[in-house]
Amino acid sequence: MNLKRGAPMKKITLAAGQFVVKNDMVSNKKIILKQIEQAKKKRAKIILFPECGLTGYTSGDQGPMENLTVKEVDDALKEIGDSAKKNKIYVAVGSCYFDKKKKKLFNSVIVYNDKGKKVCVFSKMGLCKGEMKYFERGTELPTFVIDGVRFGLQICFDVRFAENYRSYFKKDVHVVLHAYHQAGIPEIAAQRRDLIEAFQRVRSSENAIYTITSNTIGLNKGKDQWIPTMVVNARGDVIRKSAPGRTGIIVETIQADDILENIEMEIRDYSKKLLGMKTLGKRKIKGN
């Protein structure tokens, strides 16, 4: 299948899971496998899980792999890949990820296709200060395609870097999957929630890109969530949002070409004038 961004395409159903991500891989994995099955029953094509949703997240004194071996993580990821194959669904799961070629540990989102094959790995680029002593910084903005719809990936703090989303716009991406582990002191969360949600909505609007987020609930029944698990359309409107503190999934069917053509043309024309570009976003995309 060859499709240009903005050309007519079929609808696609997206899902995202949220739950209390613990430093307990067995517990996290059990919930992930259950939510994969729930997404399949809702006929979703892909489901996204939070940052380090499998292994658990920490940037404190205890390292993210303090009580885990690389083999244990690899075995758990294989189970998730097997579940993707069994349920015939794409799965994007956040996890600590040891790259055997680079011999480095990354904070990544690993994507398995509906045949259980690993098709994409994105590693967090905007590492927070507490993460730098554990993780290597990611340097690439990979994409993958489902039924002619091109996807990109981001993790948490990456939302503050508009250039990442603009790079995805240039790569003809329709949907960005953005995994978060953004939960903390409820009083601070209450102050920051509108800001972080606004960041996400602006990233969608300024690039005419759909985004779907998945965030941990935290330990205070969602009161400590800095951003909800949600779907944002290419206008920047929140069209689906999970209730704070509710373990479960959200599901939304989108038509990626509904408004992109006009908005995209305006962005494209202005970008060319501003940056002196002769061409922008002319690449074709091929189905897997």
GROMACS .gro file of C-alpha atoms in nm:
model
  288
    1MET     CA    1   0.000   0.000   0.000
    2ASN     CA    2   0.133   0.344  -0.096
    3LEU     CA    3  -0.023   0.647   0.068
    4LYS     CA    4   0.072   1.009   0.100
    5ARG     CA    5  -0.011   1.194   0.417
    6GLY     CA    6  -0.346   1.360   0.364
    7ALA     CA    7  -0.471   1.102   0.111
    8PRO     CA    8  -0.795   0.916   0.197
    9MET     CA    9  -0.741   0.621   0.429
   10LYS     CA   10  -0.945   0.382   0.635
   11LYS     CA   11  -1.032   0.447   0.997
   12ILE     CA   12  -0.807   0.307   1.268
   13THR     CA   13  -0.893   0.226   1.629
   14LEU     CA   14  -0.641   0.321   1.898
   15ALA     CA   15  -0.624   0.214   2.263
   16ALA     CA   16  -0.420   0.315   2.566
   17GLY     CA   17  -0.395   0.150   2.905
   18GLN     CA   18  -0.342   0.306   3.244
   19PHE     CA   19  -0.274   0.147   3.581
   20VAL     CA   20  -0.056   0.190   3.888
   21VAL     CA   21   0.291   0.113   3.753
   22LYS     CA   22   0.488  -0.051   4.034
   23ASN     CA   23   0.848  -0.157   4.073
   24ASP     CA   24   0.714  -0.509   4.034
   25MET     CA   25   0.746  -0.646   3.681
   26VAL     CA   26   0.532  -0.953   3.746
   27SER     CA   27   0.241  -0.739   3.867
   28ASN     CA   28   0.278  -0.489   3.582
   29LYS     CA   29   0.300  -0.763   3.320
   30LYS     CA   30  -0.019  -0.929   3.446
   31ILE     CA   31  -0.214  -0.605   3.402
   32ILE     CA   32  -0.060  -0.536   3.060
   33LEU     CA   33  -0.157  -0.881   2.931
   34LYS     CA   34  -0.512  -0.835   3.059
   35GLN     CA   35  -0.545  -0.492   2.897
   36ILE     CA   36  -0.414  -0.626   2.565
   37GLU     CA   37  -0.705  -0.872   2.567
   38GLN     CA   38  -0.948  -0.592   2.655
   39ALA     CA   39  -0.820  -0.382   2.364
   40LYS     CA   40  -0.860  -0.676   2.128
   41LYS     CA   41  -1.223  -0.719   2.234
   42LYS     CA   42  -1.276  -0.351   2.148
   43ARG     CA   43  -1.123  -0.417   1.804
   44ALA     CA   44  -0.830  -0.182   1.858
   45LYS     CA   45  -0.543  -0.207   1.611
   46ILE     CA   46  -0.282  -0.096   1.865
   47ILE     CA   47  -0.257  -0.034   2.239
   48LEU     CA   48  -0.006   0.193   2.416
   49PHE     CA   49   0.122   0.148   2.772
   50PRO     CA   50   0.300   0.391   3.009
   51GLU     CA   51   0.668   0.477   3.025
   52CYS     CA   52   0.849   0.183   3.189
   53GLY     CA   53   0.506   0.028   3.233
   54LEU     CA   54   0.655  -0.321   3.225
   55THR     CA   55   0.967  -0.292   3.438
   56GLY     CA   56   0.860  -0.010   3.665
   57TYR     CA   57   1.014   0.336   3.672
   58THR     CA   58   1.251   0.501   3.914
   59SER     CA   59   1.519   0.764   3.887
   60GLY     CA   60   1.600   0.770   4.257
   61ASP     CA   61   1.873   0.594   4.452
   62GLN     CA   62   1.746   0.254   4.343
   63GLY     CA   63   1.826   0.195   3.978
   64PRO     CA   64   1.551   0.088   3.736
   65MET     CA   65   1.711  -0.256   3.693
   66GLU     CA   66   1.815  -0.297   4.057
   67ASN     CA   67   1.618  -0.618   4.108
   68LEU     CA   68   1.590  -0.737   3.747
   69THR     CA   69   1.818  -0.913   3.502
   70VAL     CA   70   1.830  -0.845   3.129
   71LYS     CA   71   1.707  -1.200   3.067
   72GLU     CA   72   1.405  -1.151   3.294
   73VAL     CA   73   1.308  -0.836   3.103
   74ASP     CA   74   1.366  -1.004   2.766
   75ASP     CA   75   1.149  -1.299   2.872
   76ALA     CA   76   0.870  -1.066   2.985
   77LEU     CA   77   0.889  -0.872   2.658
   78LYS     CA   78   0.865  -1.201   2.469
   79GLU     CA   79   0.543  -1.282   2.656
   80ILE     CA   80   0.403  -0.947   2.548
   81GLY     CA   81   0.506  -1.015   2.189
   82ASP     CA   82   0.338  -1.355   2.210
   83SER     CA   83   0.021  -1.190   2.341
   84ALA     CA   84   0.029  -0.942   2.052
   85LYS     CA   85   0.041  -1.236   1.812
   86LYS     CA   86  -0.230  -1.431   1.994
   87ASN     CA   87  -0.464  -1.132   2.001
   88LYS     CA   88  -0.366  -1.004   1.655
   89ILE     CA   89  -0.296  -0.652   1.781
   90TYR     CA   90  -0.001  -0.414   1.781
   91VAL     CA   91   0.140  -0.344   2.128
   92ALA     CA   92   0.360  -0.048   2.227
   93VAL     CA   93   0.499  -0.108   2.575
   94GLY     CA   94   0.727   0.109   2.787
   95SER     CA   95   1.022  -0.074   2.942
   96CYS     CA   96   1.385  -0.055   3.040
   97TYR     CA   97   1.556  -0.193   2.732
   98PHE     CA   98   1.910  -0.324   2.704
   99ASP     CA   99   2.042  -0.286   2.351
  100LYS     CA  100   2.278  -0.579   2.306
  101LYS     CA  101   2.453  -0.424   2.005
  102LYS     CA  102   2.520  -0.093   2.177
  103LYS     CA  103   2.558  -0.257   2.519
  104LYS     CA  104   2.362   0.029   2.674
  105LEU     CA  105   2.045   0.057   2.882
  106PHE     CA  106   1.765   0.275   2.743
  107ASN     CA  107   1.426   0.400   2.857
  108SER     CA  108   1.226   0.278   2.558
  109VAL     CA  109   0.892   0.197   2.402
  110ILE     CA  110   0.905  -0.133   2.216
  111VAL     CA  111   0.645  -0.202   1.946
  112TYR     CA  112   0.531  -0.554   1.854
  113ASN     CA  113   0.315  -0.609   1.548
  114ASP     CA  114   0.013  -0.835   1.525
  115LYS     CA  115   0.240  -1.127   1.436
  116GLY     CA  116   0.444  -1.083   1.754
  117LYS     CA  117   0.745  -0.937   1.574
  118LYS     CA  118   0.938  -0.643   1.719
  119VAL     CA  119   0.902  -0.372   1.454
  120CYS     CA  120   1.011  -0.051   1.626
  121VAL     CA  121   1.205   0.068   1.931
  122PHE     CA  122   1.205   0.432   2.038
  123SER     CA  123   1.437   0.541   2.319
  124LYS     CA  124   1.371   0.853   2.525
  125MET     CA  125   1.567   1.154   2.404
  126GLY     CA  126   1.479   1.410   2.671
  127LEU     CA  127   1.617   1.233   2.975
  128CYS     CA  128   1.548   1.392   3.312
  129LYS     CA  129   1.840   1.463   3.543
  130GLY     CA  130   1.771   1.162   3.764
  131GLU     CA  131   1.763   0.928   3.464
  132MET     CA  132   2.099   1.023   3.318
  133LYS     CA  133   2.300   0.806   3.557
  134TYR     CA  134   2.106   0.497   3.446
  135PHE     CA  135   1.999   0.542   3.084
  136GLU     CA  136   2.167   0.626   2.757
  137ARG     CA  137   2.000   0.905   2.562
  138GLY     CA  138   1.807   0.806   2.249
  139THR     CA  139   1.905   0.973   1.922
  140GLU     CA  140   1.655   0.846   1.662
  141LEU     CA  141   1.293   0.919   1.568
  142PRO     CA  142   1.175   0.590   1.415
  143THR     CA  143   0.834   0.529   1.259
  144PHE     CA  144   0.618   0.232   1.170
  145VAL     CA  145   0.302   0.186   0.964
  146ILE     CA  146  -0.033   0.016   1.027
  147ASP     CA  147  -0.283   0.004   0.740
  148GLY     CA  148  -0.128   0.309   0.574
  149VAL     CA  149  -0.122   0.518   0.894
  150ARG     CA  150   0.228   0.621   0.999
  151PHE     CA  151   0.310   0.629   1.372
  152GLY     CA  152   0.585   0.797   1.572
  153LEU     CA  153   0.679   0.763   1.939
  154GLN     CA  154   0.776   0.990   2.228
  155ILE     CA  155   0.831   0.945   2.602
  156CYS     CA  156   0.731   1.184   2.881
  157PHE     CA  157   0.976   1.483   2.896
  158ASP     CA  158   1.014   1.467   2.516
  159VAL     CA  159   0.686   1.662   2.497
  160ARG     CA  160   0.877   1.979   2.587
  161PHE     CA  161   1.081   1.961   2.268
  162ALA     CA  162   0.870   2.083   1.979
  163GLU     CA  163   1.139   1.994   1.726
  164ASN     CA  164   1.072   1.623   1.778
  165TYR     CA  165   0.711   1.659   1.671
  166ARG     CA  166   0.807   1.883   1.380
  167SER     CA  167   1.051   1.616   1.267
  168TYR     CA  168   0.766   1.366   1.273
  169PHE     CA  169   0.552   1.607   1.071
  170LYS     CA  170   0.826   1.613   0.807
  171LYS     CA  171   0.827   1.232   0.810
  172ASP     CA  172   0.454   1.230   0.726
  173VAL     CA  173   0.351   1.089   1.064
  174HIS     CA  174  -0.024   1.083   1.135
  175VAL     CA  175  -0.025   0.965   1.499
  176VAL     CA  176   0.231   1.000   1.779
  177LEU     CA  177   0.213   0.755   2.069
  178HIS     CA  178   0.336   0.936   2.381
  179ALA     CA  179   0.411   0.723   2.689
  180TYR     CA  180   0.433   0.893   3.030
  181HIS     CA  181   0.531   0.814   3.385
  182GLN     CA  182   0.430   1.151   3.518
  183ALA     CA  183   0.287   1.127   3.868
  184GLY     CA  184   0.403   1.285   4.188
  185ILE     CA  185   0.297   1.502   4.480
  186PRO     CA  186  -0.075   1.579   4.433
  187GLU     CA  187  -0.035   1.951   4.512
  188ILE     CA  188   0.232   1.989   4.242
  189ALA     CA  189   0.037   1.771   4.001
  190ALA     CA  190  -0.266   1.998   4.040
  191GLN     CA  191  -0.052   2.298   3.944
  192ARG     CA  192   0.115   2.130   3.646
  193ARG     CA  193  -0.170   1.923   3.502
  194ASP     CA  194  -0.314   2.197   3.281
  195LEU     CA  195   0.034   2.291   3.160
  196ILE     CA  196   0.143   1.942   3.055
  197GLU     CA  197  -0.192   1.870   2.891
  198ALA     CA  198  -0.158   2.200   2.704
  199PHE     CA  199   0.188   2.099   2.581
  200GLN     CA  200   0.042   1.781   2.438
  201ARG     CA  201  -0.250   1.956   2.273
  202VAL     CA  202  -0.025   2.218   2.116
  203ARG     CA  203   0.208   1.951   1.977
  204SER     CA  204  -0.092   1.800   1.799
  205SER     CA  205  -0.234   2.129   1.678
  206GLU     CA  206   0.087   2.287   1.548
  207ASN     CA  207   0.173   1.975   1.346
  208ALA     CA  208  -0.175   1.850   1.248
  209ILE     CA  209  -0.091   1.521   1.419
  210TYR     CA  210  -0.309   1.299   1.637
  211THR     CA  211  -0.155   1.201   1.969
  212ILE     CA  212  -0.250   0.935   2.219
  213THR     CA  213  -0.103   0.929   2.569
  214SER     CA  214  -0.072   0.662   2.835
  215ASN     CA  215   0.023   0.755   3.191
  216THR     CA  216   0.062   0.575   3.521
  217ILE     CA  217  -0.211   0.641   3.776
  218GLY     CA  218   0.031   0.694   4.061
  219LEU     CA  219  -0.032   0.607   4.424
  220ASN     CA  220  -0.298   0.869   4.501
  221LYS     CA  221  -0.592   0.748   4.292
  222GLY     CA  222  -0.499   0.969   3.998
  223LYS     CA  223  -0.470   1.291   4.198
  224ASP     CA  224  -0.096   1.282   4.131
  225GLN     CA  225  -0.127   1.241   3.752
  226TRP     CA  226   0.035   1.530   3.566
  227ILE     CA  227  -0.134   1.436   3.240
  228PRO     CA  228  -0.433   1.212   3.170
  229THR     CA  229  -0.439   0.910   2.946
  230MET     CA  230  -0.611   1.063   2.644
  231VAL     CA  231  -0.651   1.100   2.267
  232VAL     CA  232  -0.595   1.441   2.105
  233ASN     CA  233  -0.703   1.512   1.748
  234ALA     CA  234  -0.511   1.710   1.487
  235ARG     CA  235  -0.690   2.030   1.591
  236GLY     CA  236  -0.562   1.993   1.947
  237ASP     CA  237  -0.900   1.888   2.089
  238VAL     CA  238  -0.914   1.617   2.357
  239ILE     CA  239  -1.159   1.366   2.211
  240ARG     CA  240  -1.119   1.086   2.466
  241LYS     CA  241  -0.989   1.092   2.822
  242SER     CA  242  -0.962   0.833   3.096
  243ALA     CA  243  -1.101   0.909   3.439
  244PRO     CA  244  -0.822   0.983   3.692
  245GLY     CA  245  -0.741   0.685   3.909
  246ARG     CA  246  -0.932   0.435   3.697
  247THR     CA  247  -0.744   0.121   3.598
  248GLY     CA  248  -0.845   0.029   3.246
  249ILE     CA  249  -0.820   0.128   2.882
  250ILE     CA  250  -0.953   0.401   2.658
  251VAL     CA  251  -1.044   0.330   2.296
  252GLU     CA  252  -1.102   0.576   2.012
  253THR     CA  253  -1.153   0.532   1.639
  254ILE     CA  254  -0.999   0.808   1.431
  255GLN     CA  255  -1.002   0.905   1.064
  256ALA     CA  256  -0.656   1.050   1.018
  257ASP     CA  257  -0.744   1.243   0.702
  258ASP     CA  258  -1.052   1.421   0.842
  259ILE     CA  259  -0.898   1.771   0.865
  260LEU     CA  260  -0.532   1.719   0.790
  261GLU     CA  261  -0.530   1.831   0.428
  262ASN     CA  262  -0.615   2.198   0.481
  263ILE     CA  263  -0.429   2.246   0.808
  264GLU     CA  264  -0.130   2.058   0.677
  265MET     CA  265  -0.114   2.271   0.362
  266GLU     CA  266  -0.109   2.590   0.566
  267ILE     CA  267   0.166   2.457   0.795
  268ARG     CA  268   0.361   2.328   0.499
  269ASP     CA  269   0.343   2.655   0.303
  270TYR     CA  270   0.446   2.866   0.601
  271SER     CA  271   0.727   2.627   0.696
  272LYS     CA  272   0.867   2.645   0.344
  273LYS     CA  273   0.867   3.024   0.353
  274LEU     CA  274   1.008   3.041   0.705
  275LEU     CA  275   1.278   2.779   0.657
  276GLY     CA  276   1.345   2.832   0.289
  277MET     CA  277   1.250   2.473   0.212
  278LYS     CA  278   1.178   2.363  -0.141
  279THR     CA  279   0.999   2.044  -0.041
  280LEU     CA  280   0.847   1.922   0.281
  281GLY     CA  281   0.662   1.604   0.364
  282LYS     CA  282   0.653   1.451   0.016
  283ARG     CA  283   0.754   1.101   0.118
  284LYS     CA  284   0.535   0.803   0.041
  285ILE     CA  285   0.453   0.551   0.309
  286LYS     CA  286   0.423   0.179   0.264
  287GLY     CA  287   0.220  -0.068   0.466
  288ASN     CA  288   0.401  -0.337   0.663
   0.00000   0.00000   0.00000
